[in-house]
Amino acid sequence: MAQLDRRDFLALTAAAPTIARAQSSHVNIFDLSDGAPPIAHALEQLRLALGQQAKVHNSLGEIHQPAQRVVIASAASREARQIAGAAALPAKPESLALLPGRLDNQPVLLVSGGDTRGIVYSILELADRVRHGAALGGVTPAVEQPVNSVRSIARLFVSELEDKPWFYNQAFWRDYFAMLIAQRFNRFSLTLGLGYDLPRRVVDSYFIFAYPYLLSLPRYDVKVAGLPADEPARNLAALKWISNEAAAQGLHFQLGLWSHTYQLIDSPRANYTIQGLTPANHAAYCRDALAALLQECPAIHGITFRAHSESGIPDGSNDFWKTVFSAVKDCGRRVEIDLHSKGIGAVQIRMALDTGQPVKVSPKLTAEHMGLPAHQAAIREQERTQASSTPLERSFTRYGYADYLPEDRQYGVYFRIWPGTQKLLLWGDPLMAAGYGRHAGFCGALGIELCDPLSFKGRHGSGHSPERPIYADKSLAPQGGDWRKYLYTYRLWGRRLYDPDAKPDDYRRYLRKEYGPLAAAPVEAALGLASRIHPLVTSTHMPSASGLSYWQELYTNLPITPGIPHPFGELRPPRVFSRVSPLDPALFCSVHEFAATVTSGKTEARYTPVDVALWLERMARESERQLSAARAKSANAGDPSFRRLAIDVTACNCFGRFFAHKLRAAIAFSIHETNGEVHNLRNAVAEYRLARDAWVRLVQATRGAYMDDISFGEAPHLRGHWADRLPAIEQDLKAMETILAAKATDPAVAPTAPPAWLKPRPAAPPLSHRAPASFRPGQPLLLELTSSAKTVSIHYRHVNQAESYQVEPMTAAGNLWRFTIPGQFTDSAFPLMYFFEMRDAAGHAWLHPGLDAGLSNQPYYAIRRA
């Protein structure tokens, strides 16, 4: 973070009177900028925050009048340099500055930035501080600049019933865009065509093939059967207005066209069908329609394409995509091409680059879910080595950065966080948000796009009402739109992507105003800890990488005992809980793998389900304590805002306790399956009963608050309520109890001494390692560390998820350990990554650097080329 250093700060505050010394309540705002529309929008927000006493001037003619004075000027202007004095003004795009000083011998507050968007951020930062109680004259000086150049929100249209109201609602868009830009987002993506992953068994086809819903081209007789004749014109007018409004408020507007097929498969219930297209005119129509769309909507700054088979276009259809890309090439202005990365290879990337337009490739961060902030140390073996049906399929590109990060790439890379893990509950952890902000720039990447909360609501024709309801208790619905529930979430994501190390006041001021000054701190802690629970489980236990198959937040029970049906067909036999792979198998081991190490007398260096269960219980317990403190300190715990938060925090904590107990139950059951010892089976039943009890408390916390059918898809595992999941948990527990009854002469579940495997591993011995700043391709790379461990191994590979790790022992001279990565290996376009595995004389094992207490650090080293 580029804050003022201490010398600059002291010089400014000592030498320059602040505008607090002015006695008048009037505020004169001197706008010396270029008057760009985004600045005008931001100025209106500032004027409203200051009240009716604020007056805007476009010159310094009134500067000697008695008033508090705010000067808005570019960092490159003479006035800004004069006010800033010795302080360095930001030149980087999107940087901002709030500095007290003097101009024409008058005390003023400078509001400045490195470009138009930076000035907008500065104005809105000042407005935000004023709205949250800061005195204009007491504004803390700040100079900040962005760490990530892509900070994006995607909003998905997937339901005609539930999404049309917000699509046509101009008041919604004005407020929503104003919120996004105020929280330092710089991009917005309106995403069409993601209602289905494949055009099969379609019910709600609205906008799947978007062009004919927006345009009527004279050259083509293409129409949507059943669509009112005036609706394409209405939709186009709405799109034009939305994109213009986004641009006017300072946002890059991206249009996502995720489907390019007009043919629906096995879809007799589809509400609309496309007429007038054939294979002969399909590509040309898409080209001409996209060209017309870019002409009609000049504020579209980029197009996102899903250019693999799920778009409805078979893999290898290079001629089709070359034709479509030509519309962007010939549009006459700069329009970004963004390729969703799954399956994308060098040929398609080259076709996009050949348009001469800027190109980005956007991989998923942690599959279609939200895991821990750092990129996976490894992807699952089934993704890395999955047999391809054709040579064109690149399965390892499905769920991470794949091989898209060579240093010589000619395209930008940013990451997309999909809404598979959490769609509904409030999320807000400053520590993890900062972690995402830091790791968004991994190996020169540009940032992150986050799918909007409630993404996929009403998907697959599962919508209930134009009101887009989630609450049964209507008093819990936020005033002004469902998105307002997540204002804290947006604030953390936007500001921590902008600067992971920003001062915490930027979110704490919101908490103080929303929940009261006494309750703010425990609210922050309670929600922060609860918000770590689902990402941790995502990274450690992944029944399906597809968000369409697995919704952890509204968990469908995967049985521990065999023979009970469940929807997780991605699993390999035996399809039971203990066999589920972690999303990050280099960092975590599965229940089955851990049970095997226990029964064989070995030890596991990776994090085990016992470690995870301990973390989950600690987070839930402390979060519950903090929530209780917040309730006691809140001036109005009955306020809908606090009740919404309390319900969601409780739901997360109950889920954390459920999963901790279920992990232990699964370990004990898996060990019993190997050695037949009944006491392990007793422990499994006892732990599973505790898990069931935690789920009952989750149901009690959410019943009556949330709707009985919270629908994010047509399939049962994508809709319903937590209460619906309890019978499957009871069925699995009953099956385990039946097994115990058949094997035990005394079927009672008596407490037993905690098994040895349940004990936490001891702390790792100290290890000191300084990673090299860079490496030279083709030159050996010496790595050294000091540790008292008995053995140390290194795991290393290129930053390419198609590769497996090289694992080699390090050599020791006393406590100094060395290993040299050979020059043949460093002779690569890719950065290098590595981590260490160490063991002591007692056989205990650890990874280094591993995870820190907040689970938000990078648990490996990554080194880029010199």
mmCIF file of N, CA and C in Angstrom, residues 692-737:
data_model
loop_
_atom_site.group_PDB
_atom_site.id
_atom_site.type_symbol
_atom_site.label_atom_id
_atom_site.label_comp_id
_atom_site.label_asym_id
_atom_site.label_seq_id
_atom_site.Cartn_x
_atom_site.Cartn_y
_atom_site.Cartn_z
ATOM 1 N N ARG A 692 -24.809 -34.810 13.746
ATOM 2 C CA ARG A 692 -26.264 -34.681 13.533
ATOM 3 C C ARG A 692 -26.850 -33.591 14.407
ATOM 4 N N ASP A 693 -26.426 -33.536 15.668
ATOM 5 C CA ASP A 693 -26.948 -32.524 16.580
ATOM 6 C C ASP A 693 -26.588 -31.115 16.106
ATOM 7 N N ALA A 694 -25.376 -30.946 15.576
ATOM 8 C CA ALA A 694 -24.981 -29.639 15.059
ATOM 9 C C ALA A 694 -25.848 -29.254 13.861
ATOM 10 N N TRP A 695 -26.195 -30.227 13.030
ATOM 11 C CA TRP A 695 -27.053 -29.931 11.884
ATOM 12 C C TRP A 695 -28.465 -29.564 12.348
ATOM 13 N N VAL A 696 -28.946 -30.205 13.374
ATOM 14 C CA VAL A 696 -30.261 -29.853 13.922
ATOM 15 C C VAL A 696 -30.262 -28.395 14.376
ATOM 16 N N ARG A 697 -29.176 -27.960 14.999
ATOM 17 C CA ARG A 697 -29.094 -26.557 15.432
ATOM 18 C C ARG A 697 -29.046 -25.620 14.231
ATOM 19 N N LEU A 698 -28.399 -26.050 13.156
ATOM 20 C CA LEU A 698 -28.374 -25.242 11.933
ATOM 21 C C LEU A 698 -29.793 -25.083 11.384
ATOM 22 N N VAL A 699 -30.552 -26.181 11.379
ATOM 23 C CA VAL A 699 -31.939 -26.123 10.900
ATOM 24 C C VAL A 699 -32.752 -25.174 11.768
ATOM 25 N N GLN A 700 -32.562 -25.258 13.068
ATOM 26 C CA GLN A 700 -33.315 -24.386 13.978
ATOM 27 C C GLN A 700 -32.981 -22.914 13.748
ATOM 28 N N ALA A 701 -31.732 -22.642 13.422
ATOM 29 C CA ALA A 701 -31.313 -21.254 13.221
ATOM 30 C C ALA A 701 -31.883 -20.652 11.947
ATOM 31 N N THR A 702 -32.132 -21.475 10.941
ATOM 32 C CA THR A 702 -32.538 -20.960 9.636
ATOM 33 C C THR A 702 -34.013 -21.178 9.333
ATOM 34 N N ARG A 703 -34.655 -22.084 10.041
ATOM 35 C CA ARG A 703 -36.073 -22.367 9.761
ATOM 36 C C ARG A 703 -36.934 -21.166 10.153
ATOM 37 N N GLY A 704 -37.813 -20.793 9.252
ATOM 38 C CA GLY A 704 -38.660 -19.630 9.475
ATOM 39 C C GLY A 704 -38.026 -18.342 9.014
ATOM 40 N N ALA A 705 -36.695 -18.320 8.929
ATOM 41 C CA ALA A 705 -36.010 -17.136 8.416
ATOM 42 C C ALA A 705 -35.890 -17.226 6.907
ATOM 43 N N TYR A 706 -35.328 -18.324 6.418
ATOM 44 C CA TYR A 706 -35.181 -18.536 4.980
ATOM 45 C C TYR A 706 -36.366 -19.317 4.421
ATOM 46 N N MET A 707 -36.590 -19.143 3.140
ATOM 47 C CA MET A 707 -37.658 -19.874 2.459
ATOM 48 C C MET A 707 -37.413 -21.379 2.541
ATOM 49 N N ASP A 708 -38.483 -22.131 2.479
ATOM 50 C CA ASP A 708 -38.359 -23.584 2.485
ATOM 51 C C ASP A 708 -37.753 -24.112 1.196
ATOM 52 N N ASP A 709 -37.866 -23.345 0.111
ATOM 53 C CA ASP A 709 -37.265 -23.757 -1.157
ATOM 54 C C ASP A 709 -36.407 -22.614 -1.695
ATOM 55 N N ILE A 710 -35.155 -22.606 -1.270
ATOM 56 C CA ILE A 710 -34.184 -21.635 -1.775
ATOM 57 C C ILE A 710 -33.612 -22.238 -3.052
ATOM 58 N N SER A 711 -33.911 -21.648 -4.189
ATOM 59 C CA SER A 711 -33.693 -22.343 -5.458
ATOM 60 C C SER A 711 -32.578 -21.705 -6.274
ATOM 61 N N PHE A 712 -31.536 -22.493 -6.511
ATOM 62 C CA PHE A 712 -30.449 -22.111 -7.403
ATOM 63 C C PHE A 712 -30.289 -23.124 -8.531
ATOM 64 N N GLY A 713 -31.309 -23.892 -8.771
ATOM 65 C CA GLY A 713 -31.285 -24.886 -9.825
ATOM 66 C C GLY A 713 -32.458 -25.821 -9.673
ATOM 67 N N GLU A 714 -32.685 -26.621 -10.715
ATOM 68 C CA GLU A 714 -33.835 -27.513 -10.723
ATOM 69 C C GLU A 714 -33.601 -28.777 -9.918
ATOM 70 N N ALA A 715 -32.352 -29.274 -9.880
ATOM 71 C CA ALA A 715 -32.043 -30.522 -9.193
ATOM 72 C C ALA A 715 -32.213 -30.360 -7.682
ATOM 73 N N PRO A 716 -32.591 -31.438 -6.985
ATOM 74 C CA PRO A 716 -32.828 -31.329 -5.534
ATOM 75 C C PRO A 716 -31.630 -30.824 -4.747
ATOM 76 N N HIS A 717 -30.408 -31.135 -5.181
ATOM 77 C CA HIS A 717 -29.241 -30.703 -4.407
ATOM 78 C C HIS A 717 -28.898 -29.239 -4.639
ATOM 79 N N LEU A 718 -29.656 -28.543 -5.510
ATOM 80 C CA LEU A 718 -29.436 -27.128 -5.763
ATOM 81 C C LEU A 718 -30.593 -26.267 -5.264
ATOM 82 N N ARG A 719 -31.431 -26.854 -4.456
ATOM 83 C CA ARG A 719 -32.572 -26.099 -3.947
ATOM 84 C C ARG A 719 -33.043 -26.718 -2.640
ATOM 85 N N GLY A 720 -33.969 -26.040 -1.986
ATOM 86 C CA GLY A 720 -34.533 -26.576 -0.754
ATOM 87 C C GLY A 720 -34.118 -25.772 0.456
ATOM 88 N N HIS A 721 -34.012 -26.472 1.587
ATOM 89 C CA HIS A 721 -33.687 -25.867 2.866
ATOM 90 C C HIS A 721 -32.821 -26.861 3.631
ATOM 91 N N TRP A 722 -32.089 -26.350 4.620
ATOM 92 C CA TRP A 722 -31.235 -27.216 5.429
ATOM 93 C C TRP A 722 -32.038 -28.338 6.085
ATOM 94 N N ALA A 723 -33.283 -28.081 6.377
ATOM 95 C CA ALA A 723 -34.116 -29.127 6.991
ATOM 96 C C ALA A 723 -34.294 -30.318 6.059
ATOM 97 N N ASP A 724 -34.287 -30.084 4.748
ATOM 98 C CA ASP A 724 -34.447 -31.173 3.787
ATOM 99 C C ASP A 724 -33.296 -32.160 3.851
ATOM 100 N N ARG A 725 -32.133 -31.693 4.305
ATOM 101 C CA ARG A 725 -30.928 -32.539 4.299
ATOM 102 C C ARG A 725 -30.823 -33.433 5.530
ATOM 103 N N LEU A 726 -31.585 -33.137 6.548
ATOM 104 C CA LEU A 726 -31.475 -33.900 7.792
ATOM 105 C C LEU A 726 -31.835 -35.379 7.634
ATOM 106 N N PRO A 727 -32.892 -35.759 6.899
ATOM 107 C CA PRO A 727 -33.204 -37.193 6.771
ATOM 108 C C PRO A 727 -32.047 -38.022 6.205
ATOM 109 N N ALA A 728 -31.281 -37.482 5.254
ATOM 110 C CA ALA A 728 -30.152 -38.247 4.693
ATOM 111 C C ALA A 728 -29.056 -38.423 5.730
ATOM 112 N N ILE A 729 -28.847 -37.403 6.577
ATOM 113 C CA ILE A 729 -27.867 -37.531 7.662
ATOM 114 C C ILE A 729 -28.330 -38.598 8.640
ATOM 115 N N GLU A 730 -29.618 -38.563 8.988
ATOM 116 C CA GLU A 730 -30.178 -39.568 9.901
ATOM 117 C C GLU A 730 -30.072 -40.976 9.305
ATOM 118 N N GLN A 731 -30.305 -41.101 8.011
ATOM 119 C CA GLN A 731 -30.222 -42.410 7.354
ATOM 120 C C GLN A 731 -28.805 -42.980 7.445
ATOM 121 N N ASP A 732 -27.821 -42.119 7.190
ATOM 122 C CA ASP A 732 -26.430 -42.566 7.243
ATOM 123 C C ASP A 732 -26.035 -42.935 8.671
ATOM 124 N N LEU A 733 -26.440 -42.123 9.641
ATOM 125 C CA LEU A 733 -26.160 -42.426 11.037
ATOM 126 C C LEU A 733 -26.820 -43.734 11.450
ATOM 127 N N LYS A 734 -28.061 -43.940 11.029
ATOM 128 C CA LYS A 734 -28.776 -45.170 11.363
ATOM 129 C C LYS A 734 -28.056 -46.387 10.781
ATOM 130 N N ALA A 735 -27.553 -46.251 9.554
ATOM 131 C CA ALA A 735 -26.821 -47.363 8.947
ATOM 132 C C ALA A 735 -25.565 -47.684 9.743
ATOM 133 N N MET A 736 -24.889 -46.659 10.235
ATOM 134 C CA MET A 736 -23.686 -46.883 11.042
ATOM 135 C C MET A 736 -24.047 -47.525 12.376
ATOM 136 N N GLU A 737 -25.129 -47.071 12.973
ATOM 137 C CA GLU A 737 -25.576 -47.670 14.235
ATOM 138 C C GLU A 737 -25.960 -49.134 14.047
#
